[in-house]
Structure formats: structure tokens, C-alpha cells
PDB file of C-alpha atoms in Angstrom:
ATOM      1  CA  MET A   1    -154.301  -9.378-187.588  1.00  0.00           C
ATOM      2  CA  THR A   2    -153.662 -13.079-187.882  1.00  0.00           C
ATOM      3  CA  GLU A   3    -155.187 -15.272-185.215  1.00  0.00           C
ATOM      4  CA  ILE A   4    -152.950 -18.108-184.085  1.00  0.00           C
ATOM      5  CA  ILE A   5    -154.790 -21.210-182.913  1.00  0.00           C
ATOM      6  CA  THR A   6    -152.762 -23.482-180.664  1.00  0.00           C
ATOM      7  CA  ALA A   7    -153.553 -27.135-180.100  1.00  0.00           C
ATOM      8  CA  THR A   8    -155.265 -27.931-176.821  1.00  0.00           C
ATOM      9  CA  GLY A   9    -154.493 -30.958-174.700  1.00  0.00           C
ATOM     10  CA  LEU A  10    -157.063 -33.359-176.090  1.00  0.00           C
ATOM     11  CA  PRO A  11    -157.263 -36.838-174.515  1.00  0.00           C
ATOM     12  CA  PRO A  12    -155.938 -39.694-176.645  1.00  0.00           C
ATOM     13  CA  ALA A  13    -158.410 -41.433-178.914  1.00  0.00           C
ATOM     14  CA  PHE A  14    -160.208 -44.450-177.516  1.00  0.00           C
ATOM     15  CA  PRO A  15    -158.487 -47.649-178.728  1.00  0.00           C
ATOM     16  CA  ASP A  16    -160.072 -49.876-181.345  1.00  0.00           C
ATOM     17  CA  HIS A  17    -160.309 -53.671-181.640  1.00  0.00           C
ATOM     18  CA  THR A  18    -156.777 -53.949-183.054  1.00  0.00           C
ATOM     19  CA  GLN A  19    -155.273 -52.253-179.990  1.00  0.00           C
ATOM     20  CA  LEU A  20    -157.083 -54.246-177.301  1.00  0.00           C
ATOM     21  CA  PRO A  21    -156.358 -57.796-176.044  1.00  0.00           C
ATOM     22  CA  ASP A  22    -158.393 -60.538-177.678  1.00  0.00           C
ATOM     23  CA  GLU A  23    -158.034 -62.998-174.770  1.00  0.00           C
ATOM     24  CA  ASP A  24    -157.488 -62.925-171.028  1.00  0.00           C
ATOM     25  CA  GLY A  25    -155.254 -65.964-170.660  1.00  0.00           C
ATOM     26  CA  THR A  26    -157.921 -68.300-169.278  1.00  0.00           C
ATOM     27  CA  PHE A  27    -158.780 -71.734-170.629  1.00  0.00           C
ATOM     28  CA  VAL A  28    -162.132 -72.691-172.117  1.00  0.00           C
ATOM     29  CA  LYS A  29    -163.815 -74.345-169.148  1.00  0.00           C
ATOM     30  CA  ASN A  30    -165.049 -77.548-170.803  1.00  0.00           C
ATOM     31  CA  PHE A  31    -165.250 -79.485-174.067  1.00  0.00           C
ATOM     32  CA  GLN A  32    -168.916 -78.607-174.614  1.00  0.00           C
ATOM     33  CA  GLU A  33    -168.539 -74.825-174.927  1.00  0.00           C
ATOM     34  CA  HIS A  34    -167.200 -74.642-178.487  1.00  0.00           C
ATOM     35  CA  PRO A  35    -169.657 -77.188-179.970  1.00  0.00           C
ATOM     36  CA  GLN A  36    -172.456 -75.397-178.123  1.00  0.00           C
ATOM     37  CA  SER A  37    -171.516 -72.101-179.746  1.00  0.00           C
ATOM     38  CA  ILE A  38    -171.199 -73.717-183.168  1.00  0.00           C
ATOM     39  CA  ILE A  39    -174.601 -75.389-183.048  1.00  0.00           C
ATOM     40  CA  LEU A  40    -176.232 -72.051-182.186  1.00  0.00           C
ATOM     41  CA  THR A  41    -174.405 -70.117-184.905  1.00  0.00           C
ATOM     42  CA  ASP A  42    -174.852 -72.760-187.584  1.00  0.00           C
ATOM     43  CA  SER A  43    -178.587 -73.230-187.075  1.00  0.00           C
ATOM     44  CA  ILE A  44    -179.536 -69.548-186.800  1.00  0.00           C
ATOM     45  CA  GLY A  45    -177.537 -68.600-189.904  1.00  0.00           C
ATOM     46  CA  PRO A  46    -180.488 -68.634-192.350  1.00  0.00           C
ATOM     47  CA  VAL A  47    -182.555 -66.499-189.928  1.00  0.00           C
ATOM     48  CA  VAL A  48    -180.038 -63.683-189.564  1.00  0.00           C
ATOM     49  CA  GLU A  49    -179.123 -63.850-193.253  1.00  0.00           C
ATOM     50  CA  ARG A  50    -182.788 -63.306-194.077  1.00  0.00           C
ATOM     51  CA  LEU A  51    -182.976 -60.406-191.610  1.00  0.00           C
ATOM     52  CA  HIS A  52    -179.726 -58.896-192.918  1.00  0.00           C
ATOM     53  CA  PRO A  53    -179.503 -59.479-196.688  1.00  0.00           C
ATOM     54  CA  ASP A  54    -176.771 -56.829-196.721  1.00  0.00           C
ATOM     55  CA  GLY A  55    -174.657 -58.973-194.368  1.00  0.00           C
ATOM     56  CA  GLN A  56    -174.596 -56.316-191.655  1.00  0.00           C
ATOM     57  CA  TYR A  57    -174.502 -58.437-188.505  1.00  0.00           C
ATOM     58  CA  ALA A  58    -171.881 -59.999-186.261  1.00  0.00           C
ATOM     59  CA  ILE A  59    -171.902 -63.118-184.107  1.00  0.00           C
ATOM     60  CA  GLY A  60    -169.319 -63.450-181.354  1.00  0.00           C
ATOM     61  CA  GLN A  61    -168.294 -66.703-179.709  1.00  0.00           C
ATOM     62  CA  ASP A  62    -166.320 -66.251-176.485  1.00  0.00           C
ATOM     63  CA  CYS A  63    -165.152 -62.845-177.749  1.00  0.00           C
ATOM     64  CA  GLY A  64    -164.591 -59.724-175.657  1.00  0.00           C
ATOM     65  CA  ILE A  65    -167.055 -56.824-175.550  1.00  0.00           C
ATOM     66  CA  TYR A  66    -165.119 -53.756-174.419  1.00  0.00           C
ATOM     67  CA  TRP A  67    -167.382 -51.295-172.603  1.00  0.00           C
ATOM     68  CA  ARG A  68    -164.875 -49.072-170.711  1.00  0.00           C
ATOM     69  CA  GLU A  69    -161.177 -48.211-170.700  1.00  0.00           C
ATOM     70  CA  THR A  70    -159.206 -49.779-167.857  1.00  0.00           C
ATOM     71  CA  ASP A  71    -155.691 -50.768-166.937  1.00  0.00           C
ATOM     72  CA  PRO A  72    -155.180 -53.574-167.730  1.00  0.00           C
ATOM     73  CA  PRO A  73    -157.572 -53.271-170.685  1.00  0.00           C
ATOM     74  CA  GLU A  74    -159.215 -56.674-170.264  1.00  0.00           C
ATOM     75  CA  ARG A  75    -160.757 -55.554-166.952  1.00  0.00           C
ATOM     76  CA  GLY A  76    -163.023 -53.356-169.041  1.00  0.00           C
ATOM     77  CA  ALA A  77    -164.409 -56.214-171.095  1.00  0.00           C
ATOM     78  CA  GLU A  78    -166.887 -59.039-170.755  1.00  0.00           C
ATOM     79  CA  ALA A  79    -166.773 -62.074-173.019  1.00  0.00           C
ATOM     80  CA  PRO A  80    -170.154 -63.764-173.508  1.00  0.00           C
ATOM     81  CA  ASP A  81    -169.937 -67.326-174.712  1.00  0.00           C
ATOM     82  CA  TRP A  82    -172.251 -66.373-177.599  1.00  0.00           C
ATOM     83  CA  PHE A  83    -173.753 -63.072-178.745  1.00  0.00           C
ATOM     84  CA  TYR A  84    -175.383 -61.509-181.795  1.00  0.00           C
ATOM     85  CA  VAL A  85    -175.150 -57.862-182.829  1.00  0.00           C
ATOM     86  CA  PRO A  86    -177.459 -56.546-185.580  1.00  0.00           C
ATOM     87  CA  ASN A  87    -176.623 -53.814-188.087  1.00  0.00           C
ATOM     88  CA  VAL A  88    -172.843 -53.807-187.779  1.00  0.00           C
ATOM     89  CA  PRO A  89    -170.173 -55.111-190.178  1.00  0.00           C
ATOM     90  CA  ALA A  90    -169.208 -58.748-189.740  1.00  0.00           C
ATOM     91  CA  THR A  91    -165.552 -57.719-189.918  1.00  0.00           C
ATOM     92  CA  LEU A  92    -163.502 -54.541-189.743  1.00  0.00           C
ATOM     93  CA  ASP A  93    -160.766 -54.400-192.371  1.00  0.00           C
ATOM     94  CA  GLY A  94    -161.125 -58.128-192.891  1.00  0.00           C
ATOM     95  CA  PHE A  95    -161.247 -59.421-189.302  1.00  0.00           C
ATOM     96  CA  ARG A  96    -162.397 -58.768-185.727  1.00  0.00           C
ATOM     97  CA  ARG A  97    -160.390 -59.291-182.553  1.00  0.00           C
ATOM     98  CA  SER A  98    -163.099 -58.022-180.208  1.00  0.00           C
ATOM     99  CA  TYR A  99    -166.238 -55.903-180.120  1.00  0.00           C
ATOM    100  CA  VAL A 100    -165.568 -52.348-178.929  1.00  0.00           C
ATOM    101  CA  LEU A 101    -168.763 -50.675-177.767  1.00  0.00           C
ATOM    102  CA  TRP A 102    -167.409 -47.107-177.831  1.00  0.00           C
ATOM    103  CA  ARG A 103    -166.391 -47.555-181.466  1.00  0.00           C
ATOM    104  CA  GLU A 104    -169.608 -49.036-182.840  1.00  0.00           C
ATOM    105  CA  HIS A 105    -172.267 -47.819-180.365  1.00  0.00           C
ATOM    106  CA  MET A 106    -174.582 -50.783-181.027  1.00  0.00           C
ATOM    107  CA  ALA A 107    -175.366 -53.131-178.157  1.00  0.00           C
ATOM    108  CA  PRO A 108    -175.660 -56.861-178.816  1.00  0.00           C
ATOM    109  CA  PHE A 109    -179.270 -57.990-179.140  1.00  0.00           C
ATOM    110  CA  ILE A 110    -178.801 -61.245-177.253  1.00  0.00           C
ATOM    111  CA  ALA A 111    -175.986 -62.691-175.148  1.00  0.00           C
ATOM    112  CA  LEU A 112    -175.744 -66.256-173.859  1.00  0.00           C
ATOM    113  CA  GLU A 113    -173.512 -67.636-171.132  1.00  0.00           C
ATOM    114  CA  PHE A 114    -172.742 -71.347-170.706  1.00  0.00           C
ATOM    115  CA  ALA A 115    -172.116 -71.707-166.990  1.00  0.00           C
ATOM    116  CA  SER A 116    -169.826 -74.561-166.001  1.00  0.00           C
ATOM    117  CA  GLY A 117    -170.567 -73.996-162.317  1.00  0.00           C
ATOM    118  CA  ASN A 118    -173.746 -72.930-160.539  1.00  0.00           C
ATOM    119  CA  GLY A 119    -174.177 -69.682-162.515  1.00  0.00           C
ATOM    120  CA  GLU A 120    -173.049 -67.456-159.639  1.00  0.00           C
ATOM    121  CA  GLU A 121    -170.614 -65.551-161.860  1.00  0.00           C
ATOM    122  CA  GLU A 122    -173.207 -65.109-164.609  1.00  0.00           C
ATOM    123  CA  ARG A 123    -175.797 -63.783-162.105  1.00  0.00           C
ATOM    124  CA  ASP A 124    -173.385 -61.408-160.344  1.00  0.00           C
ATOM    125  CA  ARG A 125    -175.148 -58.057-159.857  1.00  0.00           C
ATOM    126  CA  THR A 126    -172.211 -56.308-158.140  1.00  0.00           C
ATOM    127  CA  PRO A 127    -172.210 -52.663-159.312  1.00  0.00           C
ATOM    128  CA  LEU A 128    -169.171 -50.707-160.399  1.00  0.00           C
ATOM    129  CA  THR A 129    -167.889 -48.715-157.416  1.00  0.00           C
ATOM    130  CA  VAL A 130    -165.084 -46.194-157.141  1.00  0.00           C
ATOM    131  CA  ALA A 131    -163.192 -45.822-153.840  1.00  0.00           C
ATOM    132  CA  ALA A 132    -161.803 -42.552-152.484  1.00  0.00           C
ATOM    133  CA  ASP A 133    -158.338 -43.421-153.775  1.00  0.00           C
ATOM    134  CA  GLY A 134    -159.714 -43.936-157.294  1.00  0.00           C
ATOM    135  CA  THR A 135    -159.573 -47.721-157.286  1.00  0.00           C
ATOM    136  CA  THR A 136    -162.589 -49.507-158.690  1.00  0.00           C
ATOM    137  CA  THR A 137    -164.375 -52.741-157.869  1.00  0.00           C
ATOM    138  CA  LYS A 138    -164.883 -54.983-160.880  1.00  0.00           C
ATOM    139  CA  PRO A 139    -168.640 -55.114-161.516  1.00  0.00           C
ATOM    140  CA  GLY A 140    -170.585 -58.329-161.975  1.00  0.00           C
ATOM    141  CA  LYS A 141    -171.368 -59.660-165.411  1.00  0.00           C
ATOM    142  CA  PHE A 142    -175.149 -59.471-164.924  1.00  0.00           C
ATOM    143  CA  TRP A 143    -174.873 -55.820-163.824  1.00  0.00           C
ATOM    144  CA  VAL A 144    -172.737 -54.869-166.838  1.00  0.00           C
ATOM    145  CA  TYR A 145    -175.106 -56.507-169.325  1.00  0.00           C
ATOM    146  CA  GLU A 146    -178.164 -54.955-167.687  1.00  0.00           C
ATOM    147  CA  ARG A 147    -177.019 -51.478-166.644  1.00  0.00           C
ATOM    148  CA  ILE A 148    -174.189 -50.551-169.021  1.00  0.00           C
ATOM    149  CA  ILE A 149    -174.318 -52.499-172.277  1.00  0.00           C
ATOM    150  CA  ARG A 150    -178.100 -52.981-171.972  1.00  0.00           C
ATOM    151  CA  ILE A 151    -178.419 -56.192-173.928  1.00  0.00           C
ATOM    152  CA  PRO A 152    -182.149 -56.815-174.568  1.00  0.00           C
ATOM    153  CA  TYR A 153    -181.986 -60.598-174.029  1.00  0.00           C
ATOM    154  CA  TYR A 154    -179.624 -62.437-171.697  1.00  0.00           C
ATOM    155  CA  GLY A 155    -179.595 -66.215-171.257  1.00  0.00           C
ATOM    156  CA  ILE A 156    -177.777 -68.278-168.630  1.00  0.00           C
ATOM    157  CA  TYR A 157    -177.466 -72.005-169.300  1.00  0.00           C
ATOM    158  CA  GLU A 158    -176.064 -74.157-166.496  1.00  0.00           C
ATOM    159  CA  MET A 159    -174.528 -77.029-168.425  1.00  0.00           C
ATOM    160  CA  ARG A 160    -174.131 -79.314-165.438  1.00  0.00           C
ATOM    161  CA  THR A 161    -177.752 -79.135-164.250  1.00  0.00           C
ATOM    162  CA  GLY A 162    -179.533 -78.329-167.521  1.00  0.00           C
ATOM    163  CA  ASN A 163    -181.109 -75.217-165.992  1.00  0.00           C
ATOM    164  CA  LEU A 164    -181.870 -72.387-168.422  1.00  0.00           C
ATOM    165  CA  GLU A 165    -182.799 -68.829-167.450  1.00  0.00           C
ATOM    166  CA  VAL A 166    -183.596 -66.077-169.942  1.00  0.00           C
ATOM    167  CA  TYR A 167    -183.943 -62.403-169.045  1.00  0.00           C
ATOM    168  CA  HIS A 168    -185.575 -59.607-171.032  1.00  0.00           C
ATOM    169  CA  LEU A 169    -184.606 -55.970-170.522  1.00  0.00           C
ATOM    170  CA  ILE A 170    -187.818 -54.074-169.726  1.00  0.00           C
ATOM    171  CA  ASP A 171    -187.680 -50.449-168.547  1.00  0.00           C
ATOM    172  CA  PHE A 172    -183.881 -50.806-168.166  1.00  0.00           C
ATOM    173  CA  VAL A 173    -184.225 -53.750-165.755  1.00  0.00           C
ATOM    174  CA  TYR A 174    -183.864 -57.468-166.492  1.00  0.00           C
ATOM    175  CA  GLN A 175    -187.091 -59.374-165.982  1.00  0.00           C
ATOM    176  CA  ARG A 176    -186.865 -63.165-165.893  1.00  0.00           C
ATOM    177  CA  MET A 177    -188.936 -64.681-168.686  1.00  0.00           C
ATOM    178  CA  GLN A 178    -191.311 -67.610-168.320  1.00  0.00           C
ATOM    179  CA  PRO A 179    -191.159 -70.409-170.904  1.00  0.00           C
ATOM    180  CA  ASN A 180    -194.074 -70.990-173.260  1.00  0.00           C
ATOM    181  CA  GLU A 181    -196.114 -74.190-173.546  1.00  0.00           C
ATOM    182  CA  ARG A 182    -193.228 -75.862-175.403  1.00  0.00           C
ATOM    183  CA  GLY A 183    -190.755 -74.951-172.675  1.00  0.00           C
ATOM    184  CA  HIS A 184    -189.094 -72.404-174.974  1.00  0.00           C
ATOM    185  CA  TYR A 185    -188.318 -68.708-174.631  1.00  0.00           C
ATOM    186  CA  PRO A 186    -189.641 -66.621-177.562  1.00  0.00           C
ATOM    187  CA  ILE A 187    -187.433 -63.930-179.112  1.00  0.00           C
ATOM    188  CA  PRO A 188    -190.091 -62.179-181.252  1.00  0.00           C
ATOM    189  CA  LEU A 189    -187.864 -59.803-183.215  1.00  0.00           C
ATOM    190  CA  LEU A 190    -185.880 -62.787-184.504  1.00  0.00           C
ATOM    191  CA  ASP A 191    -189.036 -64.908-184.839  1.00  0.00           C
ATOM    192  CA  VAL A 192    -187.287 -67.726-182.968  1.00  0.00           C
ATOM    193  CA  GLU A 193    -187.494 -69.532-179.658  1.00  0.00           C
ATOM    194  CA  LEU A 194    -184.645 -70.630-177.399  1.00  0.00           C
ATOM    195  CA  GLY A 195    -184.789 -73.933-175.559  1.00  0.00           C
ATOM    196  CA  LEU A 196    -183.084 -77.223-174.708  1.00  0.00           C
ATOM    197  CA  TRP A 197    -182.718 -80.288-176.931  1.00  0.00           C
ATOM    198  CA  GLN A 198    -181.441 -83.724-175.985  1.00  0.00           C
ATOM    199  CA  GLY A 199    -179.376 -85.299-178.733  1.00  0.00           C
ATOM    200  CA  SER A 200    -175.987 -86.063-180.220  1.00  0.00           C
ATOM    201  CA  TYR A 201    -173.802 -83.380-181.744  1.00  0.00           C
ATOM    202  CA  GLN A 202    -170.103 -83.715-182.588  1.00  0.00           C
ATOM    203  CA  ASN A 203    -169.962 -87.095-180.887  1.00  0.00           C
ATOM    204  CA  GLN A 204    -171.441 -85.803-177.613  1.00  0.00           C
ATOM    205  CA  GLU A 205    -174.848 -86.980-176.389  1.00  0.00           C
ATOM    206  CA  LEU A 206    -175.937 -84.043-174.227  1.00  0.00           C
ATOM    207  CA  LEU A 207    -178.624 -81.495-173.487  1.00  0.00           C
ATOM    208  CA  TRP A 208    -177.929 -78.687-175.958  1.00  0.00           C
ATOM    209  CA  LEU A 209    -179.111 -75.082-176.081  1.00  0.00           C
ATOM    210  CA  ARG A 210    -180.880 -74.669-179.440  1.00  0.00           C
ATOM    211  CA  TRP A 211    -183.192 -72.544-181.577  1.00  0.00           C
ATOM    212  CA  TRP A 212    -186.695 -73.285-182.851  1.00  0.00           C
ATOM    213  CA  ASP A 213    -188.877 -71.200-185.152  1.00  0.00           C
ATOM    214  CA  SER A 214    -192.020 -69.535-183.793  1.00  0.00           C
ATOM    215  CA  GLN A 215    -194.090 -72.585-184.822  1.00  0.00           C
ATOM    216  CA  GLY A 216    -191.929 -74.900-182.739  1.00  0.00           C
ATOM    217  CA  ASN A 217    -189.864 -76.417-185.559  1.00  0.00           C
ATOM    218  CA  LEU A 218    -186.239 -77.109-184.660  1.00  0.00           C
ATOM    219  CA  LEU A 219    -183.779 -74.986-186.646  1.00  0.00           C
ATOM    220  CA  LEU A 220    -181.351 -77.451-188.171  1.00  0.00           C
ATOM    221  CA  THR A 221    -177.605 -77.238-188.571  1.00  0.00           C
ATOM    222  CA  GLY A 222    -176.087 -77.641-192.019  1.00  0.00           C
ATOM    223  CA  SER A 223    -175.044 -81.245-191.322  1.00  0.00           C
ATOM    224  CA  GLU A 224    -178.553 -82.098-190.084  1.00  0.00           C
ATOM    225  CA  GLN A 225    -180.060 -80.630-193.246  1.00  0.00           C
ATOM    226  CA  VAL A 226    -177.641 -82.689-195.358  1.00  0.00           C
ATOM    227  CA  GLU A 227    -178.541 -85.825-193.405  1.00  0.00           C
ATOM    228  CA  ILE A 228    -182.262 -85.205-193.860  1.00  0.00           C
ATOM    229  CA  GLU A 229    -181.780 -84.563-197.567  1.00  0.00           C
ATOM    230  CA  ARG A 230    -179.717 -87.733-197.836  1.00  0.00           C
ATOM    231  CA  GLY A 231    -182.534 -89.639-196.129  1.00  0.00           C
ATOM    232  CA  ARG A 232    -185.083 -88.086-198.483  1.00  0.00           C
ATOM    233  CA  VAL A 233    -183.023 -89.101-201.533  1.00  0.00           C
ATOM    234  CA  GLU A 234    -182.665 -92.630-200.148  1.00  0.00           C
ATOM    235  CA  GLN A 235    -186.425 -92.856-199.596  1.00  0.00           C
ATOM    236  CA  GLU A 236    -187.029 -91.728-203.178  1.00  0.00           C
ATOM    237  CA  ARG A 237    -184.526 -94.298-204.421  1.00  0.00           C
ATOM    238  CA  GLU A 238    -186.215 -97.061-202.415  1.00  0.00           C
ATOM    239  CA  ARG A 239    -189.655 -95.947-203.641  1.00  0.00           C
ATOM    240  CA  ALA A 240    -188.457 -95.977-207.255  1.00  0.00           C
ATOM    241  CA  GLU A 241    -186.907 -99.420-206.727  1.00  0.00           C
ATOM    242  CA  GLN A 242    -190.163-100.730-205.271  1.00  0.00           C
ATOM    243  CA  GLU A 243    -192.103 -99.333-208.235  1.00  0.00           C
ATOM    244  CA  ARG A 244    -189.660-100.972-210.648  1.00  0.00           C
ATOM    245  CA  GLU A 245    -189.995-104.303-208.846  1.00  0.00           C
ATOM    246  CA  ARG A 246    -193.808-104.072-208.897  1.00  0.00           C
ATOM    247  CA  ALA A 247    -193.731-103.297-212.628  1.00  0.00           C
ATOM    248  CA  GLU A 248    -191.426-106.269-213.278  1.00  0.00           C
ATOM    249  CA  GLN A 249    -193.666-108.577-211.221  1.00  0.00           C
ATOM    250  CA  ALA A 250    -196.723-107.428-213.167  1.00  0.00           C
ATOM    251  CA  GLU A 251    -194.886-108.006-216.448  1.00  0.00           C
ATOM    252  CA  ARG A 252    -193.853-111.519-215.358  1.00  0.00           C
ATOM    253  CA  LYS A 253    -197.443-112.359-214.444  1.00  0.00           C
ATOM    254  CA  VAL A 254    -198.644-111.256-217.890  1.00  0.00           C
ATOM    255  CA  THR A 255    -195.913-113.344-219.555  1.00  0.00           C
ATOM    256  CA  GLN A 256    -196.749-116.421-217.459  1.00  0.00           C
ATOM    257  CA  LEU A 257    -200.459-116.070-218.254  1.00  0.00           C
ATOM    258  CA  ALA A 258    -199.720-115.781-221.956  1.00  0.00           C
ATOM    259  CA  GLU A 259    -197.564-118.934-221.822  1.00  0.00           C
ATOM    260  CA  ARG A 260    -200.349-120.900-220.099  1.00  0.00           C
ATOM    261  CA  LEU A 261    -202.868-119.792-222.732  1.00  0.00           C
ATOM    262  CA  ARG A 262    -200.558-120.865-225.533  1.00  0.00           C
ATOM    263  CA  ALA A 263    -200.117-124.243-223.841  1.00  0.00           C
ATOM    264  CA  MET A 264    -203.918-124.599-223.968  1.00  0.00           C
ATOM    265  CA  GLY A 265    -203.873-123.790-227.694  1.00  0.00           C
ATOM    266  CA  ILE A 266    -205.123-120.274-227.245  1.00  0.00           C
ATOM    267  CA  ASP A 267    -203.298-117.417-228.912  1.00  0.00           C
ATOM    268  CA  PRO A 268    -203.360-114.491-226.444  1.00  0.00           C
ATOM    269  CA  ASP A 269    -202.319-112.109-229.208  1.00  0.00           C
ATOM    270  CA  ALA A 270    -205.110-113.055-231.567  1.00  0.00           C
ATOM    271  CA  GLU A 271    -207.799-110.440-232.136  1.00  0.00           C
ATOM    272  CA  ASP A 272    -211.406-111.358-231.378  1.00  0.00           C
TER     273      ASP A 272
END
């Protein structure tokens, strides 16, 4: 007897990053956000490259993290201004449109939000609720990061006031961290610290969110490293020029002394 197996009504497969929106139609809120993301990504590059010599990590800048299926789809996503995910491919088939949690199952290790306002949106702990008619209330960003995605480190930087808060997920609950003696927030697994730095970057003199190493040394961007190297080369050139000038002065003094001796009838080259 032949057994006939009929197909059952399986639900459709969860969509991937190519099937989900990669933006929600909103503008970037200010001119500082993109440079702020770049300075973080650029300076931490050598750290994550050392941690992931195989290249298995991804850094998102204002990109969506999809954590549930909704209609419209973007209601099921949060878009941190900056986040880092370890042990995942940097791209999927050559590019990424978004990060889909149900496809890759790896939570970001750290997420950072650059608040243009007072941080109310970034601190929103509103839980996901479902009404009797099936409608849902959009949960707050803080609640999603803490309770659903469970991102170990979450930072909120209020650009207008310069206030920085960093939270660490302990026993499934965010605990606000206290800064160390340098005013930085240590991230031990990355061997870095997060803090604020006053300076000029991309023609903007502002208070920037930046990384330091665990000894308190500022992690430099590529352009800063080039500038320091250029300064070092210039110092070496000036030092070599000074040495050359000193040698020439010494040689002139010897020549002048020899000429005076000859004028006195003394041969400076004569052997005793």
C-alpha cells in the first residue's frame, strides 16, 4: 500500500532583508548624526578587526533591526543610530538593507541613540500590548531593546545637552552604569570605553561621542592618524634640518679657526 502524503498549510516563510523596507520615510534629524556615526565606526575599526580576523561582524548606522512581523513591516523594526553585531557576516549576498533578527538570531552587542530632543523617545519603556480586537500598541524603543532584542549595552546621547547615559543588561534588566574616574563607560568585552570628547570633526566643533581604550587613550580616526603621522614626519624633517645646520655651523667654525691660524703663520694641517 502506497502512503500519500499531502502538503499541510504551512505559514509563509519569514521575510528576509531584501523583502523588508530599508527606510521609514523620515528625515535624519540633524547634521551631526551622520558624522557622529562615522567617527564611531572609523575609530573602532581596528578593535573589531582584531576581534574578528575572519571579518564576521556588522556595524549598522541608522539601519533597521526587524524583530517582529507587522503590517506595515516598518512597525516591527527599530533603527538605532549606531549598532555593532558580532559574529555575523558584514553583508548578505554582497549587501545589507536591514538587520533581520529572526533570520540571524544574534542580538547586537551595543546600540547607541543620538537624541535630538530630550531623550523621551529613547527612554520609552511602553510595553507591547494587544487589545481584544487584535490591535497592538507600538512598544517603546527602550522596552524593545531591553525585553525583546536584549542588547547588552545601550547608550543614549542627548546631543543638545551633552548628557550621556549608558545601560548594561544584567539579569534581563537594564541597569544604568556609572562612569569611571575618567568620566567614561567601560565596555570590557571590547576592551574600550565610551565617553564624550570636545573637538572639531568634519568642520563641526562639537561635543562628540567617542571611544577610548581601557588605558584611557583616545581611539583615533583614520584622518587623525594620518595627521599625527604627518606631524611626526615633519618633526623628523625639522630635527634632521637642525642637525644639518649644527653640523654646517661646526664645520664653518673649524674653517674660520684654520684661516686665523694660517694668518698667524701657523699651519693647522702640519703634524707635530
